[in-house]
Coordinates of C-alpha atoms and ligand atoms in Angstrom, one line a residue:
M18 CA 167.9 94.8 110.1
S19 CA 167.4 97.4 112.8
P20 CA 165.2 100.4 112.1
R21 CA 167.0 103.7 112.1
V22 CA 165.6 106.6 114.1
M23 CA 166.8 110.1 114.2
I24 CA 166.0 112.1 117.4
V25 CA 165.9 115.9 117.1
E26 CA 165.6 117.2 120.7
D27 CA 167.5 119.9 122.5
E28 CA 166.7 118.6 126.0
E29 CA 169.7 116.5 126.7
A30 CA 168.2 114.4 129.4
L31 CA 165.1 113.5 127.3
S32 CA 167.3 112.8 124.3
L33 CA 169.4 110.4 126.4
L34 CA 166.4 108.7 127.8
L35 CA 164.9 108.1 124.3
R36 CA 168.2 106.9 122.9
Y37 CA 168.6 104.4 125.8
N38 CA 165.1 103.0 125.4
L39 CA 165.2 102.9 121.6
E40 CA 168.5 101.1 121.5
A41 CA 167.2 98.6 124.1
E42 CA 164.3 98.0 121.7
G43 CA 166.8 97.3 118.8
Y44 CA 166.7 100.6 117.0
S45 CA 169.8 102.2 115.7
V46 CA 169.7 105.8 116.9
E47 CA 171.2 109.1 115.9
T48 CA 170.6 112.3 117.9
V49 CA 170.7 115.9 116.8
E50 CA 170.1 118.9 119.0
R51 CA 169.3 121.7 116.6
G52 CA 166.7 122.0 113.9
D53 CA 169.1 123.5 111.3
D54 CA 171.7 120.8 112.0
A55 CA 169.0 118.2 111.5
E56 CA 168.0 119.7 108.2
T57 CA 171.6 119.4 107.0
R58 CA 172.0 115.9 108.3
L59 CA 168.8 114.8 106.6
Q60 CA 170.2 115.9 103.3
E61 CA 172.9 113.3 103.8
T62 CA 171.0 110.5 105.2
V63 CA 167.3 109.6 105.6
P64 CA 166.3 107.4 108.6
D65 CA 163.3 105.1 108.8
L66 CA 161.6 107.4 111.3
L67 CA 162.1 110.9 112.7
L68 CA 161.3 111.9 116.3
L69 CA 161.1 115.7 116.1
D70 CA 160.8 118.1 119.0
W71 CA 158.5 121.1 118.3
M72 CA 160.6 123.8 120.0
L73 CA 164.2 123.7 118.8
P74 CA 167.1 126.1 118.4
G75 CA 168.0 126.9 114.8
I76 CA 164.7 126.2 113.0
S77 CA 161.5 124.9 114.8
G78 CA 160.3 121.3 114.5
I79 CA 157.2 122.4 112.7
E80 CA 159.2 124.4 110.1
L81 CA 161.6 121.6 109.6
C82 CA 158.6 119.2 109.1
R83 CA 157.2 121.5 106.5
R84 CA 160.5 121.7 104.6
L85 CA 161.0 117.9 104.7
R86 CA 157.5 117.4 103.2
A87 CA 158.4 119.7 100.4
R88 CA 161.5 117.5 99.4
D89 CA 161.1 114.3 97.4
A90 CA 163.7 112.4 99.5
T91 CA 161.8 113.1 102.7
R92 CA 158.2 113.5 101.6
G93 CA 157.3 110.0 102.9
L94 CA 159.6 110.0 105.9
P95 CA 157.5 109.0 109.0
I96 CA 157.6 111.9 111.5
V97 CA 156.5 111.9 115.1
M98 CA 156.4 115.3 116.8
L99 CA 157.1 115.8 120.4
T100 CA 155.2 118.7 121.9
A101 CA 155.1 120.2 125.4
R102 CA 151.9 120.5 127.2
G103 CA 150.1 123.7 126.1
E104 CA 151.1 123.2 122.5
E105 CA 148.4 120.5 122.3
Q106 CA 146.0 122.9 120.6
E107 CA 148.6 123.2 117.9
K108 CA 148.4 119.6 117.1
I109 CA 146.1 120.1 114.2
R110 CA 148.6 122.5 112.7
G111 CA 151.3 119.9 113.3
L112 CA 149.3 117.1 111.6
A113 CA 148.3 119.5 108.8
T114 CA 152.0 120.3 108.3
G115 CA 152.6 116.6 107.6
A116 CA 153.6 114.9 110.9
D117 CA 152.3 111.3 111.1
D118 CA 151.7 111.5 114.8
Y119 CA 152.5 113.6 117.9
V120 CA 153.2 112.8 121.5
V121 CA 152.7 115.3 124.4
K122 CA 155.4 115.6 127.0
P123 CA 155.7 114.2 129.5
F124 CA 154.9 110.9 127.9
S125 CA 155.2 107.3 128.9
V126 CA 158.1 105.6 127.1
P127 CA 156.4 102.3 126.5
E128 CA 153.5 104.1 124.9
L129 CA 155.8 106.1 122.7
L130 CA 157.6 102.9 121.6
A131 CA 154.2 101.3 120.9
R132 CA 153.2 104.2 118.7
L133 CA 156.6 104.1 116.8
R134 CA 156.1 100.4 116.2
A135 CA 152.6 101.0 114.9
I136 CA 153.8 103.7 112.5
L137 CA 156.8 101.6 111.3
R138 CA 154.5 98.6 110.8
R139 CA 152.4 100.7 108.5
T140 CA 155.2 102.5 106.6
R141 CA 158.2 100.2 106.8
P142 CA 156.9 96.7 107.6
E143 CA 160.2 95.1 106.5
V144 CA 162.1 96.7 109.4
I145 CA 159.7 95.6 112.2
A146 CA 160.0 92.1 113.4
T147 CA 156.6 91.0 114.7
L148 CA 157.7 87.5 115.8
L149 CA 160.2 86.9 118.6
R150 CA 161.3 83.3 118.9
A151 CA 163.5 81.5 121.5
G152 CA 163.6 77.7 121.8
D153 CA 160.0 76.5 121.8
I154 CA 158.6 79.9 122.8
E155 CA 157.1 82.2 120.2
L156 CA 155.8 85.7 120.9
D157 CA 153.8 87.6 118.3
R158 CA 154.0 91.3 119.0
E159 CA 151.2 92.1 116.6
T160 CA 148.5 89.7 117.8
H161 CA 149.8 89.6 121.4
R162 CA 149.8 85.8 121.4
V163 CA 152.4 83.6 123.0
R164 CA 152.9 80.0 122.3
R165 CA 155.1 77.4 123.8
G166 CA 155.6 74.1 121.9
G167 CA 152.7 75.2 119.7
R168 CA 150.3 75.6 122.6
E169 CA 148.9 79.0 123.4
L170 CA 149.9 80.5 126.8
H171 CA 147.6 82.8 128.6
L172 CA 149.4 85.8 130.0
G173 CA 148.1 89.0 131.6
P174 CA 149.0 92.2 129.8
T175 CA 151.9 93.0 132.2
E176 CA 153.3 89.5 131.9
F177 CA 153.2 89.8 128.1
R178 CA 155.1 93.1 128.1
L179 CA 157.6 91.7 130.6
L180 CA 158.3 88.6 128.5
E181 CA 158.5 90.7 125.3
F182 CA 161.0 93.1 127.0
L183 CA 163.2 90.2 128.3
M184 CA 163.0 88.3 125.0
R185 CA 164.2 91.3 123.0
S186 CA 167.6 91.1 124.7
P187 CA 168.4 87.5 125.5
G188 CA 171.2 87.1 128.1
R189 CA 171.0 90.7 129.2
V190 CA 170.4 91.1 132.9
F191 CA 167.9 93.9 133.8
S192 CA 167.6 95.3 137.3
R193 CA 164.2 95.7 138.8
E194 CA 164.4 99.4 138.3
Q195 CA 165.2 98.9 134.6
L196 CA 162.3 96.6 134.2
L197 CA 160.0 99.1 135.9
D198 CA 161.2 101.8 133.5
G199 CA 160.9 99.6 130.4
V200 CA 157.7 97.7 131.1
W201 CA 155.7 99.9 133.4
G202 CA 157.1 103.3 132.3
R203 CA 159.0 106.0 134.1
D204 CA 156.1 108.0 135.4
V205 CA 154.5 105.1 137.1
Y206 CA 155.4 104.7 140.8
V207 CA 155.3 101.0 141.8
D208 CA 157.3 99.1 144.3
E209 CA 160.2 97.1 143.0
R210 CA 158.7 94.0 144.6
T211 CA 155.9 94.3 142.0
V212 CA 158.5 93.1 139.5
D213 CA 159.0 89.9 141.5
V214 CA 155.3 89.3 141.7
H215 CA 154.9 89.6 137.9
I216 CA 158.0 87.5 137.2
G217 CA 156.4 84.8 139.4
R218 CA 153.2 85.0 137.5
L219 CA 155.0 85.0 134.2
R220 CA 157.0 81.9 135.2
K221 CA 153.9 80.1 136.3
A222 CA 152.1 80.7 133.0
V223 CA 155.2 79.9 130.8
N224 CA 156.5 76.9 132.7
R225 CA 153.3 75.1 133.5
G226 CA 154.2 71.4 133.6
R227 CA 157.6 72.0 132.0
A228 CA 161.0 71.8 133.5
R229 CA 162.9 74.4 131.6
D230 CA 162.6 77.9 132.9
P231 CA 163.6 80.5 130.3
I232 CA 163.9 83.2 133.0
R233 CA 167.1 83.5 135.0
T234 CA 167.1 85.1 138.4
V235 CA 170.5 86.8 138.9
R236 CA 170.9 87.3 142.7
G237 CA 171.6 90.9 143.6
A238 CA 171.2 92.0 140.0
G239 CA 167.8 91.2 138.5
Y240 CA 166.3 89.0 135.8
A241 CA 167.3 87.9 132.3
F242 CA 165.9 85.8 129.5
D243 CA 168.3 82.9 129.5
D244 CA 170.4 83.0 126.3
Q245 CA 171.1 79.3 126.7
F246 CA 167.4 78.6 126.6
A247 CA 167.3 78.3 122.8
A248 CA 170.4 76.2 122.7
Ligands
CA17 CA1 162.7 121.7 122.9

């Protein structure tokens, strides 16, 4: 079951970026540009989580939030507000209006995804898978533990996120740039060779004394979690 997220955001580039990253994370995503259109749409269907921009055409995010909290069908809907810098002082008003959390733009996508997961774990635990499994590898997203053949592996935080990112989409080849965006975040400027260094460390930790390497290097393209690995 994939968690359903509705994004209400009038900045097209940001909306696309969020859609891309949320879909890669396994969410099913619907985007709406106007506050009034979102209100209409939410009368037809209620997602598992709402990502709501503060400043919107139609009605503002804060007003929509207030209206949603007044309706039975959406009173418990988890809402994360997106606010521009300078609106931070308004955060208390936002939370008082009933938002569950808020994120200040520009934000790091991995951090936003982590917050969404935390909220969904609390509010809709049934839609969030905490264990990723492939072959003899088991990754627990909640405790940040990784086991292979029942034995615990010791990964650094970046190697953990890299493995988690790859394991979420077995078989899919990610370029170094996509891995930088998804694992390090868009606002972080690191050299693409950094990816190779961390893939090397990840392999060392995961493959210690074992022949089967779950990570495929695809020449000229990037890296993938081998979808034959579990077979
Ligand atoms: Ca806006």
